[in-house]
PDB file of C-alpha atoms in Angstrom:
ATOM      1  CA  PRO A   1     -29.581  30.541  -6.255  1.00  0.00           C
ATOM      2  CA  ARG A   2     -26.590  32.575  -6.535  1.00  0.00           C
ATOM      3  CA  SER A   3     -26.187  31.325  -3.321  1.00  0.00           C
ATOM      4  CA  SER A   4     -22.051  31.200  -1.946  1.00  0.00           C
ATOM      5  CA  MET A   5     -21.156  27.377  -2.306  1.00  0.00           C
ATOM      6  CA  GLY A   6     -17.807  25.642  -0.355  1.00  0.00           C
ATOM      7  CA  LEU A   7     -15.907  23.327  -1.794  1.00  0.00           C
ATOM      8  CA  LEU A   8     -13.928  20.772   0.291  1.00  0.00           C
ATOM      9  CA  GLY A   9     -12.019  18.670  -2.112  1.00  0.00           C
ATOM     10  CA  SER A  10      -9.257  15.291   0.658  1.00  0.00           C
ATOM     11  CA  GLY A  11      -6.690  14.071  -1.808  1.00  0.00           C
ATOM     12  CA  SER A  12      -2.821  14.376  -0.870  1.00  0.00           C
ATOM     13  CA  GLY A  13      -3.983  16.939   1.153  1.00  0.00           C
ATOM     14  CA  LEU A  14      -7.263  19.481   1.968  1.00  0.00           C
ATOM     15  CA  GLY A  15      -8.304  21.661   0.142  1.00  0.00           C
ATOM     16  CA  VAL A  16     -10.603  24.484   0.509  1.00  0.00           C
ATOM     17  CA  SER A  17     -12.403  26.329  -2.549  1.00  0.00           C
ATOM     18  CA  ALA A  18     -15.380  28.856  -1.919  1.00  0.00           C
ATOM     19  CA  LEU A  19     -17.560  30.318  -6.019  1.00  0.00           C
ATOM     20  CA  ILE A  20     -19.839  33.539  -4.358  1.00  0.00           C
ATOM     21  CA  PRO A  21     -21.740  34.839  -5.881  1.00  0.00           C
ATOM     22  CA  ALA A  22     -20.200  38.099  -8.132  1.00  0.00           C
ATOM     23  CA  GLY A  23     -22.334  40.243 -10.458  1.00  0.00           C
ATOM     24  CA  ASP A  24     -24.030  37.955 -13.385  1.00  0.00           C
ATOM     25  CA  GLY A  25     -21.210  35.732 -12.755  1.00  0.00           C
ATOM     26  CA  TRP A  26     -19.317  33.946  -9.742  1.00  0.00           C
ATOM     27  CA  VAL A  27     -15.393  34.315  -8.471  1.00  0.00           C
ATOM     28  CA  SER A  28     -13.969  32.014  -6.802  1.00  0.00           C
ATOM     29  CA  LEU A  29     -12.088  31.868  -3.630  1.00  0.00           C
ATOM     30  CA  GLY A  30      -8.782  30.928  -3.261  1.00  0.00           C
ATOM     31  CA  SER A  31      -7.811  29.481   0.086  1.00  0.00           C
ATOM     32  CA  GLU A  32      -5.662  27.713   1.949  1.00  0.00           C
ATOM     33  CA  GLY A  33      -7.771  26.853   4.388  1.00  0.00           C
ATOM     34  CA  GLY A  34      -7.109  23.316   5.669  1.00  0.00           C
ATOM     35  CA  HIS A  35      -4.821  24.896   7.282  1.00  0.00           C
ATOM     36  CA  ALA A  36      -7.386  25.811   9.961  1.00  0.00           C
ATOM     37  CA  SER A  37      -7.218  24.539  13.150  1.00  0.00           C
ATOM     38  CA  PHE A  38      -8.147  20.992  13.701  1.00  0.00           C
ATOM     39  CA  SER A  39     -10.735  20.715  16.740  1.00  0.00           C
ATOM     40  CA  PRO A  40     -12.318  17.904  17.927  1.00  0.00           C
ATOM     41  CA  ARG A  41     -15.236  16.345  18.772  1.00  0.00           C
ATOM     42  CA  ASP A  42     -14.935  13.772  21.434  1.00  0.00           C
ATOM     43  CA  GLU A  43     -13.218  11.078  23.020  1.00  0.00           C
ATOM     44  CA  ARG A  44     -12.152   9.252  19.805  1.00  0.00           C
ATOM     45  CA  GLU A  45     -10.603  12.756  17.716  1.00  0.00           C
ATOM     46  CA  LEU A  46      -9.101  14.795  21.242  1.00  0.00           C
ATOM     47  CA  ALA A  47      -7.086  11.027  21.361  1.00  0.00           C
ATOM     48  CA  VAL A  48      -6.048  11.949  17.241  1.00  0.00           C
ATOM     49  CA  LEU A  49      -5.049  15.137  18.159  1.00  0.00           C
ATOM     50  CA  ARG A  50      -2.554  14.254  21.282  1.00  0.00           C
ATOM     51  CA  HIS A  51      -0.923  11.095  19.028  1.00  0.00           C
ATOM     52  CA  ALA A  52      -0.449  14.072  15.953  1.00  0.00           C
ATOM     53  CA  TRP A  53       0.665  17.097  18.679  1.00  0.00           C
ATOM     54  CA  THR A  54       3.621  14.357  19.213  1.00  0.00           C
ATOM     55  CA  LEU A  55       5.083  14.875  15.896  1.00  0.00           C
ATOM     56  CA  TYR A  56       3.240  18.077  15.195  1.00  0.00           C
ATOM     57  CA  GLU A  57       3.565  21.518  16.650  1.00  0.00           C
ATOM     58  CA  HIS A  58       0.458  22.806  15.259  1.00  0.00           C
ATOM     59  CA  VAL A  59      -2.030  20.297  13.667  1.00  0.00           C
ATOM     60  CA  SER A  60      -5.015  21.158  10.705  1.00  0.00           C
ATOM     61  CA  PHE A  61      -7.611  19.830   9.046  1.00  0.00           C
ATOM     62  CA  GLU A  62      -5.626  19.162   5.665  1.00  0.00           C
ATOM     63  CA  ARG A  63      -3.421  16.702   8.377  1.00  0.00           C
ATOM     64  CA  LEU A  64      -5.828  14.551   9.601  1.00  0.00           C
ATOM     65  CA  LEU A  65      -8.067  14.887   6.094  1.00  0.00           C
ATOM     66  CA  SER A  66      -6.000  13.551   3.579  1.00  0.00           C
ATOM     67  CA  GLY A  67      -4.400  10.381   1.895  1.00  0.00           C
ATOM     68  CA  PRO A  68      -1.651  10.918   5.003  1.00  0.00           C
ATOM     69  CA  GLY A  69      -4.545  11.851   7.451  1.00  0.00           C
ATOM     70  CA  LEU A  70      -5.524   8.395   6.887  1.00  0.00           C
ATOM     71  CA  VAL A  71      -3.048   7.243   7.451  1.00  0.00           C
ATOM     72  CA  LEU A  72      -2.293   9.417  11.669  1.00  0.00           C
ATOM     73  CA  THR A  73      -6.092   8.658  11.945  1.00  0.00           C
ATOM     74  CA  TRP A  74      -5.222   4.782  11.529  1.00  0.00           C
ATOM     75  CA  ARG A  75      -1.220   5.625  14.075  1.00  0.00           C
ATOM     76  CA  ALA A  76      -3.542   7.470  16.533  1.00  0.00           C
ATOM     77  CA  LEU A  77      -6.115   4.593  16.186  1.00  0.00           C
ATOM     78  CA  ALA A  78      -4.246   1.408  16.997  1.00  0.00           C
ATOM     79  CA  ALA A  79      -1.959   3.415  19.731  1.00  0.00           C
ATOM     80  CA  ARG A  80      -5.003   3.840  21.928  1.00  0.00           C
ATOM     81  CA  ALA A  81      -6.407   0.275  21.042  1.00  0.00           C
ATOM     82  CA  GLY A  82      -2.777  -1.600  22.080  1.00  0.00           C
ATOM     83  CA  ARG A  83      -1.778  -2.104  18.486  1.00  0.00           C
ATOM     84  CA  ALA A  84       0.959   1.416  18.365  1.00  0.00           C
ATOM     85  CA  ASP A  85       3.610  -1.461  17.071  1.00  0.00           C
ATOM     86  CA  ASP A  86       1.375  -2.593  13.974  1.00  0.00           C
ATOM     87  CA  ALA A  87       3.040  -1.466  10.410  1.00  0.00           C
ATOM     88  CA  PRO A  88       0.141   1.088   9.423  1.00  0.00           C
ATOM     89  CA  PRO A  89      -1.356   0.748   5.679  1.00  0.00           C
ATOM     90  CA  THR A  90      -1.164   3.517   3.235  1.00  0.00           C
ATOM     91  CA  ALA A  91      -4.666   5.089   2.866  1.00  0.00           C
ATOM     92  CA  VAL A  92      -5.804   3.693  -0.275  1.00  0.00           C
ATOM     93  CA  GLU A  93      -5.167   0.655   1.832  1.00  0.00           C
ATOM     94  CA  ILE A  94      -7.249   1.308   4.769  1.00  0.00           C
ATOM     95  CA  THR A  95     -10.152   2.762   2.269  1.00  0.00           C
ATOM     96  CA  ARG A  96     -10.145  -0.873   1.142  1.00  0.00           C
ATOM     97  CA  ARG A  97     -10.460  -2.249   4.239  1.00  0.00           C
ATOM     98  CA  ALA A  98     -12.942  -0.296   5.588  1.00  0.00           C
ATOM     99  CA  LEU A  99     -15.197  -0.972   2.175  1.00  0.00           C
ATOM    100  CA  GLN A 100     -14.499  -4.022   2.758  1.00  0.00           C
ATOM    101  CA  GLY A 101     -15.396  -4.963   6.211  1.00  0.00           C
ATOM    102  CA  GLY A 102     -13.623  -7.450   8.566  1.00  0.00           C
ATOM    103  CA  ASP A 103     -11.356  -4.801   9.964  1.00  0.00           C
ATOM    104  CA  ALA A 104     -12.609  -3.371  12.710  1.00  0.00           C
ATOM    105  CA  LEU A 105      -9.524  -0.558  12.533  1.00  0.00           C
ATOM    106  CA  ALA A 106     -10.065   0.231   9.539  1.00  0.00           C
ATOM    107  CA  THR A 107     -13.847   1.155   9.225  1.00  0.00           C
ATOM    108  CA  GLU A 108     -13.679   2.771  12.636  1.00  0.00           C
ATOM    109  CA  THR A 109     -10.818   5.188  10.762  1.00  0.00           C
ATOM    110  CA  VAL A 110     -12.923   6.036   7.914  1.00  0.00           C
ATOM    111  CA  GLU A 111     -15.457   6.382  10.071  1.00  0.00           C
ATOM    112  CA  VAL A 112     -13.582   8.826  12.210  1.00  0.00           C
ATOM    113  CA  PHE A 113     -12.220  10.511   8.944  1.00  0.00           C
ATOM    114  CA  CYS A 114     -16.407  10.980   8.511  1.00  0.00           C
ATOM    115  CA  ASN A 115     -16.917  12.742  10.851  1.00  0.00           C
ATOM    116  CA  MET A 116     -14.015  14.666  11.047  1.00  0.00           C
ATOM    117  CA  LEU A 117     -14.633  15.984   7.694  1.00  0.00           C
ATOM    118  CA  GLY A 118     -18.117  16.258   8.966  1.00  0.00           C
ATOM    119  CA  THR A 119     -16.662  19.542  11.223  1.00  0.00           C
ATOM    120  CA  ALA A 120     -15.036  20.789   8.508  1.00  0.00           C
ATOM    121  CA  ALA A 121     -17.347  20.835   6.626  1.00  0.00           C
ATOM    122  CA  ALA A 122     -19.982  22.650   8.543  1.00  0.00           C
ATOM    123  CA  ASN A 123     -16.892  25.046   9.547  1.00  0.00           C
ATOM    124  CA  LEU A 124     -17.657  26.060   5.671  1.00  0.00           C
ATOM    125  CA  ALA A 125     -20.813  26.339   5.647  1.00  0.00           C
ATOM    126  CA  VAL A 126     -20.727  28.368   8.874  1.00  0.00           C
ATOM    127  CA  THR A 127     -18.203  31.182   7.950  1.00  0.00           C
ATOM    128  CA  LEU A 128     -18.464  31.174   3.947  1.00  0.00           C
ATOM    129  CA  GLY A 129     -22.448  31.780   4.390  1.00  0.00           C
ATOM    130  CA  ALA A 130     -23.096  29.028   2.178  1.00  0.00           C
ATOM    131  CA  SER A 131     -26.166  28.283   1.849  1.00  0.00           C
ATOM    132  CA  GLY A 132     -25.983  27.131  -2.209  1.00  0.00           C
ATOM    133  CA  GLY A 133     -24.432  23.922  -0.431  1.00  0.00           C
ATOM    134  CA  ILE A 134     -21.261  22.634   0.061  1.00  0.00           C
ATOM    135  CA  TYR A 135     -19.771  20.054  -2.627  1.00  0.00           C
ATOM    136  CA  ILE A 136     -16.501  17.794  -1.014  1.00  0.00           C
ATOM    137  CA  GLY A 137     -14.241  16.213  -3.250  1.00  0.00           C
ATOM    138  CA  GLY A 138     -10.939  15.345  -4.121  1.00  0.00           C
ATOM    139  CA  ALA A 139      -9.962  11.822  -3.957  1.00  0.00           C
ATOM    140  CA  ILE A 140     -11.601  10.140  -1.170  1.00  0.00           C
ATOM    141  CA  VAL A 141     -14.557  10.685  -0.469  1.00  0.00           C
ATOM    142  CA  PRO A 142     -16.270   9.998  -4.240  1.00  0.00           C
ATOM    143  CA  ARG A 143     -14.125   5.754  -3.486  1.00  0.00           C
ATOM    144  CA  LEU A 144     -16.094   5.604  -0.436  1.00  0.00           C
ATOM    145  CA  GLY A 145     -19.257   5.264  -2.244  1.00  0.00           C
ATOM    146  CA  GLU A 146     -22.867   4.353  -0.514  1.00  0.00           C
ATOM    147  CA  ALA A 147     -20.009   4.043   3.109  1.00  0.00           C
ATOM    148  CA  PHE A 148     -19.625   8.153   2.633  1.00  0.00           C
ATOM    149  CA  ASP A 149     -23.300   7.848   2.697  1.00  0.00           C
ATOM    150  CA  ARG A 150     -23.988   5.780   6.007  1.00  0.00           C
ATOM    151  CA  SER A 151     -20.970   7.206   7.893  1.00  0.00           C
ATOM    152  CA  GLY A 152     -21.618  10.096  10.682  1.00  0.00           C
ATOM    153  CA  PHE A 153     -19.955  12.692   8.013  1.00  0.00           C
ATOM    154  CA  ARG A 154     -24.093  14.816   7.899  1.00  0.00           C
ATOM    155  CA  ALA A 155     -25.255  13.924  11.500  1.00  0.00           C
ATOM    156  CA  ARG A 156     -21.475  16.065  12.903  1.00  0.00           C
ATOM    157  CA  PHE A 157     -22.698  18.245   9.823  1.00  0.00           C
ATOM    158  CA  GLU A 158     -25.952  19.321  11.362  1.00  0.00           C
ATOM    159  CA  SER A 159     -24.152  19.521  15.376  1.00  0.00           C
ATOM    160  CA  LYS A 160     -23.722  22.870  15.753  1.00  0.00           C
ATOM    161  CA  GLY A 161     -24.730  23.798  18.053  1.00  0.00           C
ATOM    162  CA  ARG A 162     -27.404  27.071  18.055  1.00  0.00           C
ATOM    163  CA  PHE A 163     -25.892  26.935  14.371  1.00  0.00           C
ATOM    164  CA  SER A 164     -27.907  23.582  14.058  1.00  0.00           C
ATOM    165  CA  ARG A 165     -30.665  24.508  12.355  1.00  0.00           C
ATOM    166  CA  TYR A 166     -28.818  26.902  10.601  1.00  0.00           C
ATOM    167  CA  VAL A 167     -26.449  24.246   9.106  1.00  0.00           C
ATOM    168  CA  ALA A 168     -29.677  21.401   8.320  1.00  0.00           C
ATOM    169  CA  ALA A 169     -30.473  24.019   6.495  1.00  0.00           C
ATOM    170  CA  ILE A 170     -27.625  23.680   3.905  1.00  0.00           C
ATOM    171  CA  PRO A 171     -27.752  20.417   1.268  1.00  0.00           C
ATOM    172  CA  THR A 172     -23.457  18.576   0.507  1.00  0.00           C
ATOM    173  CA  PHE A 173     -23.036  17.063  -2.492  1.00  0.00           C
ATOM    174  CA  VAL A 174     -20.900  13.931  -3.434  1.00  0.00           C
ATOM    175  CA  ILE A 175     -18.814  15.371  -7.002  1.00  0.00           C
ATOM    176  CA  THR A 176     -18.247  12.343  -8.486  1.00  0.00           C
TER     177      THR A 176
END
């Protein structure tokens, strides 16, 4: 109770905010935290970053954790798989295909998205000391439903080196 809470919302961009306890109430934190620099955690994410660098000088978490980011990630993974000539589907189509199964590239794209979101959420948690929790909203994650629950999000969230035990104690919630 009365602990800072963080918020991430993926949709057309990546919204980042917080609620900070202040006296008997709360203060909301306005931020542009979605523009923090993306940091890859594995070879797939490094391939996504390298692809994004061909298009943008600065690659933020928002570039990848948004609807346009799903398409960018799909394109990067398609190129990595030797399918660079494939026309990218929309973000809604990528999500639909991943949830229906049978499209390995769409499934991989959503998997990478969830992992990267786990990294962003853990960064926010340690930045804010958000022991009151991290809340995930927006237009993308709530639509993933149980697929998000099964994703690598939470494992990535808790994979924070010497701060792993610290973030493991922080709850995460999807706003539905």
